[in-house]
CSV table of C-alpha atoms in Angstrom, one decimal:
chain,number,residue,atom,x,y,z
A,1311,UNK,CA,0.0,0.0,0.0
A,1312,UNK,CA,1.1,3.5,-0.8
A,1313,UNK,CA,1.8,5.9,1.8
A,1314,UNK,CA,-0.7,8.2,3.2
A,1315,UNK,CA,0.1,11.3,1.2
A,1316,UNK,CA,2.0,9.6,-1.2
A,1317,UNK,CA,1.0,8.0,-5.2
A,1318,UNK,CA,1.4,4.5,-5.6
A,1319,UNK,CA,4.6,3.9,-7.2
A,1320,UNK,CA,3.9,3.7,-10.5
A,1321,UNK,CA,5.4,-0.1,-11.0
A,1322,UNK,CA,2.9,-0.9,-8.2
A,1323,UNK,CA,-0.1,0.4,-10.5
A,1324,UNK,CA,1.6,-1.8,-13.8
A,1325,UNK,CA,1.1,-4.3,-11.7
A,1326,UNK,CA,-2.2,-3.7,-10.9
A,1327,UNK,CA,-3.4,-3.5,-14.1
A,1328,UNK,CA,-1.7,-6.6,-14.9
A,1329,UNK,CA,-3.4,-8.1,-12.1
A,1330,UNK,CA,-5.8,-11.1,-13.4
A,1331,UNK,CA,-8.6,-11.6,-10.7
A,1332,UNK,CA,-9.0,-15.4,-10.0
A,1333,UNK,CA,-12.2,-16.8,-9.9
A,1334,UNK,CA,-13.4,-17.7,-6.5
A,1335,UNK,CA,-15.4,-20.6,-5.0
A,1336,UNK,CA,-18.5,-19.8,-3.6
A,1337,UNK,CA,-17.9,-19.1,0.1
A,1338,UNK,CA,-13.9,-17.9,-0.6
A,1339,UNK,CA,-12.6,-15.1,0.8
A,1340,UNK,CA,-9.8,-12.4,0.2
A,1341,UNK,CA,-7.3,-10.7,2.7
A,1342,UNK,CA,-8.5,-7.6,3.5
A,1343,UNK,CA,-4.5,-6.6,2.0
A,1344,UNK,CA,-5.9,-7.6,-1.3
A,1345,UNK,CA,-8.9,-5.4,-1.2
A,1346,UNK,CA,-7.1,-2.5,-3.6
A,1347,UNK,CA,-5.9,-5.0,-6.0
A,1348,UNK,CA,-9.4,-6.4,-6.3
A,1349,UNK,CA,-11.3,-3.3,-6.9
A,1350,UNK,CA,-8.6,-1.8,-9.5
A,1351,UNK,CA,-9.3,-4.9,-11.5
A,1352,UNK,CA,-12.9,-4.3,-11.2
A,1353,UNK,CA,-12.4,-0.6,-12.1
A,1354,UNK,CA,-10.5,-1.7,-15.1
A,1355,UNK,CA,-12.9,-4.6,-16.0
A,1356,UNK,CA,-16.3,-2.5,-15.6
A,1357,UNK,CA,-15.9,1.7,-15.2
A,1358,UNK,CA,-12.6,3.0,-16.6
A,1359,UNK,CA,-13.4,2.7,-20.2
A,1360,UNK,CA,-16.3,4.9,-19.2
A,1361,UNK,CA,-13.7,7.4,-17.7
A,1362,UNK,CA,-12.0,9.9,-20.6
A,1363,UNK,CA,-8.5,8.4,-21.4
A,1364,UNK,CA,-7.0,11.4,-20.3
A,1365,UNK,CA,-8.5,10.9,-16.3
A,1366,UNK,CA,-8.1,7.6,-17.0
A,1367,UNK,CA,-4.5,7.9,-14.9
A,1368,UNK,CA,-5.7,10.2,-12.3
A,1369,UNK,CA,-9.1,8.6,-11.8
A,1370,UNK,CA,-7.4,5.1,-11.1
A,1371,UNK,CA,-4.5,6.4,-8.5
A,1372,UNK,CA,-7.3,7.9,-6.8
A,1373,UNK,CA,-9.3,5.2,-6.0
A,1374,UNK,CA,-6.0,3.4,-5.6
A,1375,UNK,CA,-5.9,6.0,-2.5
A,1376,UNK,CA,-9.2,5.7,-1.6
A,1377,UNK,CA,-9.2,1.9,-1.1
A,1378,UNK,CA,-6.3,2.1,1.3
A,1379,UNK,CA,-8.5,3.7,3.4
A,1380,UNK,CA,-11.6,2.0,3.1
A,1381,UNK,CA,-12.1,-0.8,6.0
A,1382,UNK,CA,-9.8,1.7,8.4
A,1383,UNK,CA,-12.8,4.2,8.2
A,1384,UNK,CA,-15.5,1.7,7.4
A,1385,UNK,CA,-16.2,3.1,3.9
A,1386,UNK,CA,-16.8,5.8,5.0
A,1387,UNK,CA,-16.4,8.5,2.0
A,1388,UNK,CA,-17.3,11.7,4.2
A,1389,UNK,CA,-14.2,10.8,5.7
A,1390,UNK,CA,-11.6,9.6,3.4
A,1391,UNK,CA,-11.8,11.6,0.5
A,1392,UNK,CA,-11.9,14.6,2.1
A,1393,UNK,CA,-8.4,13.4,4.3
A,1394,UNK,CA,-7.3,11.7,1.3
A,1395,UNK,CA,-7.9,15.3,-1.3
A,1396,UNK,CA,-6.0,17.0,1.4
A,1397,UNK,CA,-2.9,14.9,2.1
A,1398,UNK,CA,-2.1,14.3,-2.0
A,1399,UNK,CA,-3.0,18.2,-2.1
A,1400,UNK,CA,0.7,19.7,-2.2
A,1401,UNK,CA,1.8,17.1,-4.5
A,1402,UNK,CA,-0.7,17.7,-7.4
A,1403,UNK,CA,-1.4,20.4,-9.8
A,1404,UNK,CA,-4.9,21.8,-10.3
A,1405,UNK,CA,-6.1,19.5,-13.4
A,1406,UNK,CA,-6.0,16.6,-11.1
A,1407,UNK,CA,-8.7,18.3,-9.1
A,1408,UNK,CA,-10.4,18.9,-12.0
A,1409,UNK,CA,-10.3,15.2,-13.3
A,1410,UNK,CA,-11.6,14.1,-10.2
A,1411,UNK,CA,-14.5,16.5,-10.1
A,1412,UNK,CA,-15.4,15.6,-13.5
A,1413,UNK,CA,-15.9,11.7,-12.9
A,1414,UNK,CA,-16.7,11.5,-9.5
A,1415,UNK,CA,-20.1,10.9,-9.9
A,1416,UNK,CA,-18.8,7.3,-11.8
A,1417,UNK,CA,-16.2,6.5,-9.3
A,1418,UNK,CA,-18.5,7.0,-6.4
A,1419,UNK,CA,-21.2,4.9,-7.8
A,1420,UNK,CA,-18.6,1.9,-8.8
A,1421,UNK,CA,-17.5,2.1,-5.1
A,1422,UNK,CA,-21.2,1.8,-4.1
A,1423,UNK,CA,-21.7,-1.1,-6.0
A,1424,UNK,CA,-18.4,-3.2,-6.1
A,1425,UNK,CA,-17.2,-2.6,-2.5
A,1426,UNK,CA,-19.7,-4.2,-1.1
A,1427,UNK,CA,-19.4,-7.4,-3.5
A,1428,UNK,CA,-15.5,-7.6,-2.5
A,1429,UNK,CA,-15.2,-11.0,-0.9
A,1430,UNK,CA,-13.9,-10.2,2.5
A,1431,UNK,CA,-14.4,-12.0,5.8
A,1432,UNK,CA,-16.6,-8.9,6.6
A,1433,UNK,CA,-18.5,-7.4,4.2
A,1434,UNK,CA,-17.9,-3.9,3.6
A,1435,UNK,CA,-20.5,-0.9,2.8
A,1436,UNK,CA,-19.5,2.6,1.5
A,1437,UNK,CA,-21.7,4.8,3.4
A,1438,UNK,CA,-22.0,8.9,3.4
A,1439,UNK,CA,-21.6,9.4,0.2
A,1440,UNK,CA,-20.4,12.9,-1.3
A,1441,UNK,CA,-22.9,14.4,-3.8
A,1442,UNK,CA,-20.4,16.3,-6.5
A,1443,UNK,CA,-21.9,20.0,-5.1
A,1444,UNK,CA,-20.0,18.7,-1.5
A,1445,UNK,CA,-16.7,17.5,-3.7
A,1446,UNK,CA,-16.8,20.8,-5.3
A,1447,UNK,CA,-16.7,22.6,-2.2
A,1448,UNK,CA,-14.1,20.8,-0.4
A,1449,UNK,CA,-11.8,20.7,-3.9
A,1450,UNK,CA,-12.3,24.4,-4.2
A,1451,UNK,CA,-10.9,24.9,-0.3
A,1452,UNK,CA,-7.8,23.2,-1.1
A,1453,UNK,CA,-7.3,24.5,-4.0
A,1454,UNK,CA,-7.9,28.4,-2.4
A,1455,UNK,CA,-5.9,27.5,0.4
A,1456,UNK,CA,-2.8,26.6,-2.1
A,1457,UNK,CA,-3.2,29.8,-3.7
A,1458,UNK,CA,-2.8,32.1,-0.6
A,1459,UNK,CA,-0.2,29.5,1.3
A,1460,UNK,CA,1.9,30.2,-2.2
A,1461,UNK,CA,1.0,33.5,-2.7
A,1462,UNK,CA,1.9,34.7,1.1
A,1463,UNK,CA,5.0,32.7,0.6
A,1464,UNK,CA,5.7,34.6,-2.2
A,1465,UNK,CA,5.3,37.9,-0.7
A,1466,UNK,CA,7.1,36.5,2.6
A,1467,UNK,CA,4.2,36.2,4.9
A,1468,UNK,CA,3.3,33.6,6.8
A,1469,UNK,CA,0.9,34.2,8.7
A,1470,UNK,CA,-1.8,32.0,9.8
A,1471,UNK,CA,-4.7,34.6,10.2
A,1472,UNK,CA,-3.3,36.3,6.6
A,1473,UNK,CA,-3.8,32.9,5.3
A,1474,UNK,CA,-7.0,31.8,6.4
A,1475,UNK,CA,-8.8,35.2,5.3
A,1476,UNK,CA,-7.1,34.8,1.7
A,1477,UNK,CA,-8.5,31.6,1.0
A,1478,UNK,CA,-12.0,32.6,2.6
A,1479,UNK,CA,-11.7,35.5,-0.2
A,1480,UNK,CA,-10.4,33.4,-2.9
A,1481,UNK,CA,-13.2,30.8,-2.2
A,1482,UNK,CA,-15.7,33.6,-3.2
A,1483,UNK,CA,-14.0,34.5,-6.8
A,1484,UNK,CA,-12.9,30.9,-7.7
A,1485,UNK,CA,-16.3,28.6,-6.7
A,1486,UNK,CA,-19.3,31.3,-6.8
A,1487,UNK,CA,-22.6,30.2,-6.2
A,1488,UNK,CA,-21.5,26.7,-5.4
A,1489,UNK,CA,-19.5,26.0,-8.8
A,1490,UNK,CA,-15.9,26.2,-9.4
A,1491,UNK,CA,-14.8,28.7,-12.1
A,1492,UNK,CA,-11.5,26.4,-13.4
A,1493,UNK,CA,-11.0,29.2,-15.9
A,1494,UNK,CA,-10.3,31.0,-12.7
A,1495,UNK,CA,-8.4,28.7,-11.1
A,1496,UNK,CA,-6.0,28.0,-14.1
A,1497,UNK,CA,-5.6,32.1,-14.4
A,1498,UNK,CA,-4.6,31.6,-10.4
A,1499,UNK,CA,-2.6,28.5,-10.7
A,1500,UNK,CA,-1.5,28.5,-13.9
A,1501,UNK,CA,1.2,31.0,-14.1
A,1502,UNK,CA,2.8,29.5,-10.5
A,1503,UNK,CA,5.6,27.0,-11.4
A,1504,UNK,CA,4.6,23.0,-10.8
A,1505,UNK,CA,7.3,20.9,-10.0
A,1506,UNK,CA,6.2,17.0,-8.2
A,1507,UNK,CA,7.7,15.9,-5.7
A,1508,UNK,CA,11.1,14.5,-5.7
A,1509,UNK,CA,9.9,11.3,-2.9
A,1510,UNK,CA,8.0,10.6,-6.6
A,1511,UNK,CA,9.2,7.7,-8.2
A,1512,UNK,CA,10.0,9.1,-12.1
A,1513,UNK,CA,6.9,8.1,-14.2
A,1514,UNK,CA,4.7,9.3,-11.5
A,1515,UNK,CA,7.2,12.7,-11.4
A,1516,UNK,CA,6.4,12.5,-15.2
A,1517,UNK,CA,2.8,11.8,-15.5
A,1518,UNK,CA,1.8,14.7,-13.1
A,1519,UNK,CA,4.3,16.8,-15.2
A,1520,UNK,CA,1.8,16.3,-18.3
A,1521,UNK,CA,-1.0,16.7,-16.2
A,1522,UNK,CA,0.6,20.5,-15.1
A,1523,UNK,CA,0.8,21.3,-18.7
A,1524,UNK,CA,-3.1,20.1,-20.2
């Protein structure tokens, strides 16, 4: 399992998608371990030819992330995707939040329906599900919060009252009325230099690279 914060590596999500699921004999189980690799074949067997190649990659890694989380908070979504949005937040440019946004509505509703159908000891329900107006809200905090940590940073403040009142401004000009302007975020974001993180194994440095630049 990745880290929390961290992308899979991305030899770990080859592998994944070169996982084969094996049949299993009524009454079988699977280690609750094996519960990512079971829904990313699933995923790639049933809903991500429905996602836009181009999500495609960011799509997968995040349920990758939100897997890992899963039977710790008892499928609990109101819990792990905002935790999980937030600790992959410094490591991301803004199209990923974008992607996300875009084809939650199809990744929420293949976790409703495959989770529970995972073959663990215990079966597992995804309950408190996000509706896309409460993903857009918590996406469009992070992403207002990034803009005044960097811009503060920029003009060499830090403080943590400065901060907070920035991104409650920023909130209002980049997600009025409950929808996120992303040709305002991109005219925020866009011009600030991206550069992944160095923990990042290459190909992951590379794919959010080409993510930065779409």
């Amino acid at each position: 399992m990745p880290k929390q914060g961290h992308f899979a590596k991305s030899t770990r999500v080859k592998q994944l998608n070169n996982f084969r699921a094996k049949r299993h004999a009524s009454g079988a189980t699977i280690a609750d371990d094996q519960l990512t690799d079971f829904l990313v074949v699933r995923f790639a067997l049933t809903a991500k030819k429905r996602v836009p190649k181009v999500a495609q990659e960011s799509t997968q890694r995040f349920l990758i992330e939100i897997s890992g989380a899963l039977i710790s908070e008892n499928g609990d979504l109101s819990k792990i995707v905002p935790a999980r949005l937030k600790k992959v937040n410094a490591q991301v440019p803004w199209q990923f939040f974008k992607q996300i946004v875009d084809n939650w509505a199809l990744l929420q509703k293949f976790l409703v329906k495959e989770v529970p159908a995972v073959p663990l000891t215990k079966q597992l329900l995804v309950k408190n599900q996000l509706t896309t107006a409460e993903l857009v809200r918590v996406v469009a905090q992070l992403l207002a919060q990034k803009v005044a940590a960097i811009s503060l940073v920029n003009q060499h403040q830090s403080s943590g009252t400065k901060q907070k009142q920035l991104a409650q401004m920023l909130m209002t000009t980049i997600c009025p009325n409950g929808h996120l302007d992303w040709a305002k975020v991109k005219a925020l974001l866009g011009p600030l230099p991206y550069t992944p993180d160095s923990a990042l194994d290459q190909p992951t440095r590379e794919w959010l690279t080409q993510l930065s630049e779409q």
